[in-house]
PDB file of C-alpha atoms in Angstrom:
ATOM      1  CA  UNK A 311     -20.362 340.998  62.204  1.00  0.00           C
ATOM      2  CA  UNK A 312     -21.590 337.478  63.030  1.00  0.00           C
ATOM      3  CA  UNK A 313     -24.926 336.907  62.179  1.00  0.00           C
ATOM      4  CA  UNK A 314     -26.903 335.608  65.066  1.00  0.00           C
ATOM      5  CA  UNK A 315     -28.409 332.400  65.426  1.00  0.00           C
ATOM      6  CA  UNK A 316     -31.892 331.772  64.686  1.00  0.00           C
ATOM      7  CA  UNK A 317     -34.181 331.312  67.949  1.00  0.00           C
ATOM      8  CA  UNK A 318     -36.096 328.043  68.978  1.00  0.00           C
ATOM      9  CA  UNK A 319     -39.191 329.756  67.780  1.00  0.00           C
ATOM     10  CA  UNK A 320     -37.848 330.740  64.123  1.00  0.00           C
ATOM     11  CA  UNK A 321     -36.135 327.067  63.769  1.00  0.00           C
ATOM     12  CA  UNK A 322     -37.953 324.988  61.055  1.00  0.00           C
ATOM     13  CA  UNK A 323     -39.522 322.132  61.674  1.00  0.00           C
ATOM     14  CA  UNK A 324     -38.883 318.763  59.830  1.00  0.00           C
ATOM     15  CA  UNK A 325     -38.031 318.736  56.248  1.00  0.00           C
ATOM     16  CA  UNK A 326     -35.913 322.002  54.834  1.00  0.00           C
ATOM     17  CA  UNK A 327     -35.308 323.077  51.890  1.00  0.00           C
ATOM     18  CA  UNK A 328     -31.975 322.052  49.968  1.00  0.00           C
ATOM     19  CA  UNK A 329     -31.219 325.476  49.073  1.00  0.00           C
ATOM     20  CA  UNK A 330     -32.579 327.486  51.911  1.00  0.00           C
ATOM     21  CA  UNK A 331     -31.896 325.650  55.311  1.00  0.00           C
ATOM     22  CA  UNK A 332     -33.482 328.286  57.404  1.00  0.00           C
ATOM     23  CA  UNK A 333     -36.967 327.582  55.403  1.00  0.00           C
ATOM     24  CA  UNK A 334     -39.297 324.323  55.627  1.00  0.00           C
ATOM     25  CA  UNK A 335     -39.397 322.269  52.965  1.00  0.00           C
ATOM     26  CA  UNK A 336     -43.065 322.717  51.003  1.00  0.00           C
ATOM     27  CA  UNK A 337     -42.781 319.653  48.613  1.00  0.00           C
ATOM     28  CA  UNK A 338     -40.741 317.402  46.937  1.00  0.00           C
ATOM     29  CA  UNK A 339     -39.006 317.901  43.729  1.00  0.00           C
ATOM     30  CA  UNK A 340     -40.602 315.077  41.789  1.00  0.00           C
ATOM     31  CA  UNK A 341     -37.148 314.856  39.341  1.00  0.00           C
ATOM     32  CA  UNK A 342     -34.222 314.955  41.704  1.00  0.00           C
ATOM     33  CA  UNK A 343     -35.953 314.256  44.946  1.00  0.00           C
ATOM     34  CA  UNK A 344     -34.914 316.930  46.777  1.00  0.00           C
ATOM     35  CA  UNK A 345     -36.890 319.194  49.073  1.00  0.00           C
ATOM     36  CA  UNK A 346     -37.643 322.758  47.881  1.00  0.00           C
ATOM     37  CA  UNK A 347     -39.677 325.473  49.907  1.00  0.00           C
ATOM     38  CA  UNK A 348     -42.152 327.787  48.596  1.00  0.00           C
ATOM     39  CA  UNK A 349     -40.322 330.300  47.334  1.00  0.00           C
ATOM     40  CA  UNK A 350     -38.269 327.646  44.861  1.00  0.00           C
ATOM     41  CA  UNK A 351     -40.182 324.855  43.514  1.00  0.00           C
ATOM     42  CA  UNK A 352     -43.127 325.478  40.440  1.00  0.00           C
ATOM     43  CA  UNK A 353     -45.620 323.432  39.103  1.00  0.00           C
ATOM     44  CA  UNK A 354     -45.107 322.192  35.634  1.00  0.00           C
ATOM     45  CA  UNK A 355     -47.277 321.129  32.753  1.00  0.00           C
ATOM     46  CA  UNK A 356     -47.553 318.070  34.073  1.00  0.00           C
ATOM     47  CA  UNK A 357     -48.861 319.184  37.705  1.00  0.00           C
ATOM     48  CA  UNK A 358     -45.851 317.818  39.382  1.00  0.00           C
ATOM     49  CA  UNK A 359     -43.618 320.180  41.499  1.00  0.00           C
ATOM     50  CA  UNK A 360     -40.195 320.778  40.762  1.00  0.00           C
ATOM     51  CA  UNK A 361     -37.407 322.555  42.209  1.00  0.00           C
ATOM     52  CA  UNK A 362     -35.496 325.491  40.337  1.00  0.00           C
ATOM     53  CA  UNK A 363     -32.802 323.452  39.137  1.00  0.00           C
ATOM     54  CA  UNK A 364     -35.079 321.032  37.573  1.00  0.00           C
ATOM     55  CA  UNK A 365     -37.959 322.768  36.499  1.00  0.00           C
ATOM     56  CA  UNK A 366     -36.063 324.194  32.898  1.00  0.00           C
ATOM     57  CA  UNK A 367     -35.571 320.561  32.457  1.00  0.00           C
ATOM     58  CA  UNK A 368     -39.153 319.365  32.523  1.00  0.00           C
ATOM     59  CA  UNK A 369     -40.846 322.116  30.521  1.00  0.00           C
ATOM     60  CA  UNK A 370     -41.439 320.265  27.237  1.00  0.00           C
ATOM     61  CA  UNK A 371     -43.371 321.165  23.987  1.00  0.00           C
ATOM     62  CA  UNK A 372     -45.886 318.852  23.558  1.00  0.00           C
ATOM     63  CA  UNK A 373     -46.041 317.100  20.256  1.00  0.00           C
ATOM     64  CA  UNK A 374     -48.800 318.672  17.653  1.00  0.00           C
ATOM     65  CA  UNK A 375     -52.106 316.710  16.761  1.00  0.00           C
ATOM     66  CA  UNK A 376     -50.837 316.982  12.930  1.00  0.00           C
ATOM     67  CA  UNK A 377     -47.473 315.207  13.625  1.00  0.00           C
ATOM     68  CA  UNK A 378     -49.007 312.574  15.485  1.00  0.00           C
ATOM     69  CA  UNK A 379     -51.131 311.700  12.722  1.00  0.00           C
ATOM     70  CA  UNK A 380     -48.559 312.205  10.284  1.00  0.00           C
ATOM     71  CA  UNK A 381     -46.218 309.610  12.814  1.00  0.00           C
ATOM     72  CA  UNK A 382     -49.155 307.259  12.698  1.00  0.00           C
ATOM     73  CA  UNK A 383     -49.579 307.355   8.563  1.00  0.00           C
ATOM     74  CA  UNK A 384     -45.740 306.645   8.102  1.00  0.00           C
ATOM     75  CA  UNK A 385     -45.528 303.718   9.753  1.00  0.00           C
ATOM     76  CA  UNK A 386     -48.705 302.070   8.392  1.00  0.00           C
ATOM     77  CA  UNK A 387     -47.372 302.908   5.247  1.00  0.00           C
ATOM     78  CA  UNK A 388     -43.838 301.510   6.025  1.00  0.00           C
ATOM     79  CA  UNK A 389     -45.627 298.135   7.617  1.00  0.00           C
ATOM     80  CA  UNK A 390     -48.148 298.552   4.000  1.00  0.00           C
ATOM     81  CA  UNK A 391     -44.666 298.995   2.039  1.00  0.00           C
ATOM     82  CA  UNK A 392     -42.627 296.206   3.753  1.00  0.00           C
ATOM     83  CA  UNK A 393     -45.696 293.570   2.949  1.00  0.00           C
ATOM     84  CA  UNK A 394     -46.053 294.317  -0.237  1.00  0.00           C
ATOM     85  CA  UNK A 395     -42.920 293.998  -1.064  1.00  0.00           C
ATOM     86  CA  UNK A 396     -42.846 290.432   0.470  1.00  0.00           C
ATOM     87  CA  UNK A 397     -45.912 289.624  -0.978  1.00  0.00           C
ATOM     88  CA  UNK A 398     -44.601 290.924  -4.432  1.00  0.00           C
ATOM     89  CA  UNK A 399     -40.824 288.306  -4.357  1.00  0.00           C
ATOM     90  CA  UNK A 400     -43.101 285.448  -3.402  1.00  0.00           C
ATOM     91  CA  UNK A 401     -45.555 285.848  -6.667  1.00  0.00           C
ATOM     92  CA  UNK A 402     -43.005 284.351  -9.145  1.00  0.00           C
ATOM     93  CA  UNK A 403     -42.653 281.352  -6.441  1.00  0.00           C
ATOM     94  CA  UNK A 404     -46.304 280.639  -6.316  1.00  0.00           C
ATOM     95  CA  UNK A 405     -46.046 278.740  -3.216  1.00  0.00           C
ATOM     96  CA  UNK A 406     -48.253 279.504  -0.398  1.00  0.00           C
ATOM     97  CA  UNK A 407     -45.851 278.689   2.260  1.00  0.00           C
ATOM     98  CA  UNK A 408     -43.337 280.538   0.811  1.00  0.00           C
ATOM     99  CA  UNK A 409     -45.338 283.602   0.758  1.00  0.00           C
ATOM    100  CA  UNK A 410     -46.757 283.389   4.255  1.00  0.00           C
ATOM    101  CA  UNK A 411     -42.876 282.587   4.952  1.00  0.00           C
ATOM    102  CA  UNK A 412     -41.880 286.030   3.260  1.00  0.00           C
ATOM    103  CA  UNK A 413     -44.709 288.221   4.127  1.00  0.00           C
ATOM    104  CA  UNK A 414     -44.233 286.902   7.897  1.00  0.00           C
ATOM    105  CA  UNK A 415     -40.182 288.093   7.898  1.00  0.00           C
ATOM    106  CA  UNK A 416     -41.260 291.416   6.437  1.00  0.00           C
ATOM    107  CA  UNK A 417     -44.014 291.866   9.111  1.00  0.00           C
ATOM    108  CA  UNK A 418     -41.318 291.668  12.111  1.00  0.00           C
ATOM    109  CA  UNK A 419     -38.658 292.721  10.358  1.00  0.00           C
ATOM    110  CA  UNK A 420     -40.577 296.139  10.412  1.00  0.00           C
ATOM    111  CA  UNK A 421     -41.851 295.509  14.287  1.00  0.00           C
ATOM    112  CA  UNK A 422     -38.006 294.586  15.623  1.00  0.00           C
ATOM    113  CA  UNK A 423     -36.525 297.850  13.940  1.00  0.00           C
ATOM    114  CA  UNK A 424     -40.076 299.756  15.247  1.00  0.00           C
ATOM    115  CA  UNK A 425     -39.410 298.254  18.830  1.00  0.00           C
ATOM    116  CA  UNK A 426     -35.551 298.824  18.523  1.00  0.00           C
ATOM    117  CA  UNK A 427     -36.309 302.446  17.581  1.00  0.00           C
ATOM    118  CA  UNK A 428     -39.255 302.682  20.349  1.00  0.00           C
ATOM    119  CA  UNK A 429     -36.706 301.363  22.953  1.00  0.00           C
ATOM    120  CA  UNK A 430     -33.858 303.403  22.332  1.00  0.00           C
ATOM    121  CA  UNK A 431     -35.183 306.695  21.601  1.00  0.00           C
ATOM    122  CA  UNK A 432     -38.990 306.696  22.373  1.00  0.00           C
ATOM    123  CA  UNK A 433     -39.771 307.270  18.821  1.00  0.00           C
ATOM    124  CA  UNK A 434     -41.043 304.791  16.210  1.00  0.00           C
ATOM    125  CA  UNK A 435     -39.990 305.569  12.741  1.00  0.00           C
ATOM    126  CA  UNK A 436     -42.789 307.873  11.858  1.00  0.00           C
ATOM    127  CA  UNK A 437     -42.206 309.475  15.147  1.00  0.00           C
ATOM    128  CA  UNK A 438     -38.736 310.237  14.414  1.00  0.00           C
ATOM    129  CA  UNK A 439     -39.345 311.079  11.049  1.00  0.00           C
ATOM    130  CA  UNK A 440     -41.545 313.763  12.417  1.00  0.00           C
ATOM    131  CA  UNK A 441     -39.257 314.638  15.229  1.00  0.00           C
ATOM    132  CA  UNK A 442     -41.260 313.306  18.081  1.00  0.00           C
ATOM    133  CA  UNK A 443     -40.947 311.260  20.878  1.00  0.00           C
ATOM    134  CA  UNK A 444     -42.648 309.289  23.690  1.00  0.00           C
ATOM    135  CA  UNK A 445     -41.643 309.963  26.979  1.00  0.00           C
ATOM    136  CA  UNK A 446     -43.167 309.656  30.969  1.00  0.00           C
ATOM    137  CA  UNK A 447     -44.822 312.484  32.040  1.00  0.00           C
ATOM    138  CA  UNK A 448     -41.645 313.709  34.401  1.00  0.00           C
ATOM    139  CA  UNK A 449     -39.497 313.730  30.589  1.00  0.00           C
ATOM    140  CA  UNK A 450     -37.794 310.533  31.767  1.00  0.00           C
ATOM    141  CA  UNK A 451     -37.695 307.542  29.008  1.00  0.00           C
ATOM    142  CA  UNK A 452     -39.986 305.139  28.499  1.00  0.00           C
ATOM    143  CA  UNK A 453     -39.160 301.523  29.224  1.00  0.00           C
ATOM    144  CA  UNK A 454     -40.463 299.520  26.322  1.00  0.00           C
ATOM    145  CA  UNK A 455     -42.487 296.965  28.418  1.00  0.00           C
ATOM    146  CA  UNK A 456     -44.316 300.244  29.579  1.00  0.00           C
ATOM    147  CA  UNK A 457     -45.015 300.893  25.776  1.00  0.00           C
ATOM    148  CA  UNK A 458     -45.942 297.767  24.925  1.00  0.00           C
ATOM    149  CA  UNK A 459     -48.233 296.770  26.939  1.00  0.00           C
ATOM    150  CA  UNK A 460     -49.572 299.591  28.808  1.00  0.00           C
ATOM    151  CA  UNK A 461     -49.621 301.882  25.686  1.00  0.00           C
ATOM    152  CA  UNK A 462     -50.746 299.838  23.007  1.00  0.00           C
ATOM    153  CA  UNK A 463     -51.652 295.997  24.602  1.00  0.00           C
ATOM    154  CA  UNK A 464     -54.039 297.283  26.983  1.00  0.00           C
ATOM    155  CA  UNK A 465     -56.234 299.768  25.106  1.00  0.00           C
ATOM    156  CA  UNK A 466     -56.505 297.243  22.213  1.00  0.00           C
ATOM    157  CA  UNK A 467     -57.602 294.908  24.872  1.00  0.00           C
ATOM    158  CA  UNK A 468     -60.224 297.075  26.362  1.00  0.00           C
ATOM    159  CA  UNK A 469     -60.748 298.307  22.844  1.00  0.00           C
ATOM    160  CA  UNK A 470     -61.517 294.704  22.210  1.00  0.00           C
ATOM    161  CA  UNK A 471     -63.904 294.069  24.796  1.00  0.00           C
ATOM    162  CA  UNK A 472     -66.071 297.446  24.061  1.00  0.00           C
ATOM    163  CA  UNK A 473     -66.727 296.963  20.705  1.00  0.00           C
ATOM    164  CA  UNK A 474     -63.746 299.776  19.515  1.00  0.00           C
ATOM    165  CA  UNK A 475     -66.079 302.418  21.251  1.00  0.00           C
ATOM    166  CA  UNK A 476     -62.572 302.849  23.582  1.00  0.00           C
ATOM    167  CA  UNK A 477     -59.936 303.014  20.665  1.00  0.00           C
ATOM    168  CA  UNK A 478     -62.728 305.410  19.274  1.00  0.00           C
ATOM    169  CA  UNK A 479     -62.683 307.691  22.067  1.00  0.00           C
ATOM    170  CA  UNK A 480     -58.986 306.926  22.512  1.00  0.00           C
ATOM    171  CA  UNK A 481     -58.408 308.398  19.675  1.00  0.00           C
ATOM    172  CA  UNK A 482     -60.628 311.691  20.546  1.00  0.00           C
ATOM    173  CA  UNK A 483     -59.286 312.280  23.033  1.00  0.00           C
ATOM    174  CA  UNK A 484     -56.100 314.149  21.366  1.00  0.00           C
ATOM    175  CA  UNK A 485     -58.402 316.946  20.800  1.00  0.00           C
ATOM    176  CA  UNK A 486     -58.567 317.320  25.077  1.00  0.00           C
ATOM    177  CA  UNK A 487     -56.582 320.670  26.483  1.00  0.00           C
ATOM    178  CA  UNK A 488     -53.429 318.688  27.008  1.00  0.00           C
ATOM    179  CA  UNK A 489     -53.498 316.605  23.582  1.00  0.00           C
ATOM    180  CA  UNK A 490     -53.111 313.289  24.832  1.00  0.00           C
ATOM    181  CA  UNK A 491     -55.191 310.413  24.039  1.00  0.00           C
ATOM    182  CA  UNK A 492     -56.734 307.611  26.432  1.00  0.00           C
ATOM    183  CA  UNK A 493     -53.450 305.146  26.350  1.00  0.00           C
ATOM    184  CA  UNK A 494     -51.014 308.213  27.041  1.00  0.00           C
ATOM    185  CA  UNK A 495     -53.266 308.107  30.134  1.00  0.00           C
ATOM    186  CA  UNK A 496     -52.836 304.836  31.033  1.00  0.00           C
ATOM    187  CA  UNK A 497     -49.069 304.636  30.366  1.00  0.00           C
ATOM    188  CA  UNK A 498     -48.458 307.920  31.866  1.00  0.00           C
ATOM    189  CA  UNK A 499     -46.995 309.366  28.836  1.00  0.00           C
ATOM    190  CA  UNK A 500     -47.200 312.298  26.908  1.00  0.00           C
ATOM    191  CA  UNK A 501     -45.490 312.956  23.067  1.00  0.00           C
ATOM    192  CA  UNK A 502     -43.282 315.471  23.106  1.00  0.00           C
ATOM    193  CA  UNK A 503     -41.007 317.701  19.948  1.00  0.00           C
ATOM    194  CA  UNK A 504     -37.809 316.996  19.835  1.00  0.00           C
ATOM    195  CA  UNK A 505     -37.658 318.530  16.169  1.00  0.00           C
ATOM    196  CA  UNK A 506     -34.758 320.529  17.171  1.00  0.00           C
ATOM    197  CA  UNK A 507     -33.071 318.171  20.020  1.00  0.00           C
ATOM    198  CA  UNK A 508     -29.414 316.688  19.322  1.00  0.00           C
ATOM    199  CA  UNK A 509     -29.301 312.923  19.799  1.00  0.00           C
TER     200      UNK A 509
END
């Protein structure tokens, strides 16, 4: 037996949704695009809507405030490890130049494998020694201008101009009900486990 067509009156109007035609659309899935009623789209974490399909995909474990810190001590102690060391081979040369020379290369030597790492995987090397990541606030990667500037240019900027009473409450802010500080804000980016991810 056929089923029979759905009158004028029962049509939807406008937008449907991409798995049920005979329903209007309610929002936007904010991952693939498509449109999802009521009865198959959620809200995740991150207050965006999703549809089914998506949604398992954007449920993320946010990273914990101890691993951030711990991220954060690594690589000052990597950037602390890398000028010493560059500071230590230009002692026996006692040149001045030679040391600024040396302590210079060991300074971005650390910052292009940092921004290399940051780039390709979200994750600087404490991050990834901790199993963490950066990423946007849909899960999508980070572009590394967007982590440059935006995530660590323009708080020290504004840190800057208020006297560090912004990288100071920056920093507090990790304790808020989402764990994210000020420049995660601003960047629209959260830090995420990955601890048990494949690359």
């Amino acid at each position: 037996m056929s089923q029979q067509p759905l009158s004028a009156e029962a049509q939807p109007r406008g937008a449907v949704c991409a798995l049920h035609p005979e329903r209007s659309a309610a929002t936007i899935c904010n991952r693939c695009g498509n449109y999802a009623c009521e009865l198959c789209f959620q809200v995740a974490p991150d207050r965006q809507d999703y549809c089914e399909a998506c949604m398992p995909r954007s449920v993320v474990r946010p990273a914990t405030r101890g691993s951030r810190l711990l991220a954060v001590i690594v690589d000052h102690i990597v950037l602390a490890l890398a000028l010493f060391v560059g500071g230590v081979l230009s002692f026996a040369v006692r040149s001045p130049a030679f040391t600024f020379v040396l302590v210079l290369a060991a300074f971005l030597g650390v910052m292009g494998v940092q921004l290399y790492l940051l780039d390709k995987y979200g994750q600087s090397i404490g991050k990834r020694a901790q199993g963490i990541k950066v990423v946007r606030m849909d899960g999508s990667r980070v572009g590394i201008l967007r982590l440059l500037f935006l995530r660590n240019v323009v708080p020290a900027l504004i840190g800057q101009a208020t006297c560090s009473i912004f990288s100071l409450v920056d920093t507090l802010a990790i304790f808020s009900e989402q764990s994210r500080c000020l420049h995660d804000y601003i960047a629209d980016t959260q830090v995420i486990d990955v601890s048990d991810a494949q690359d």
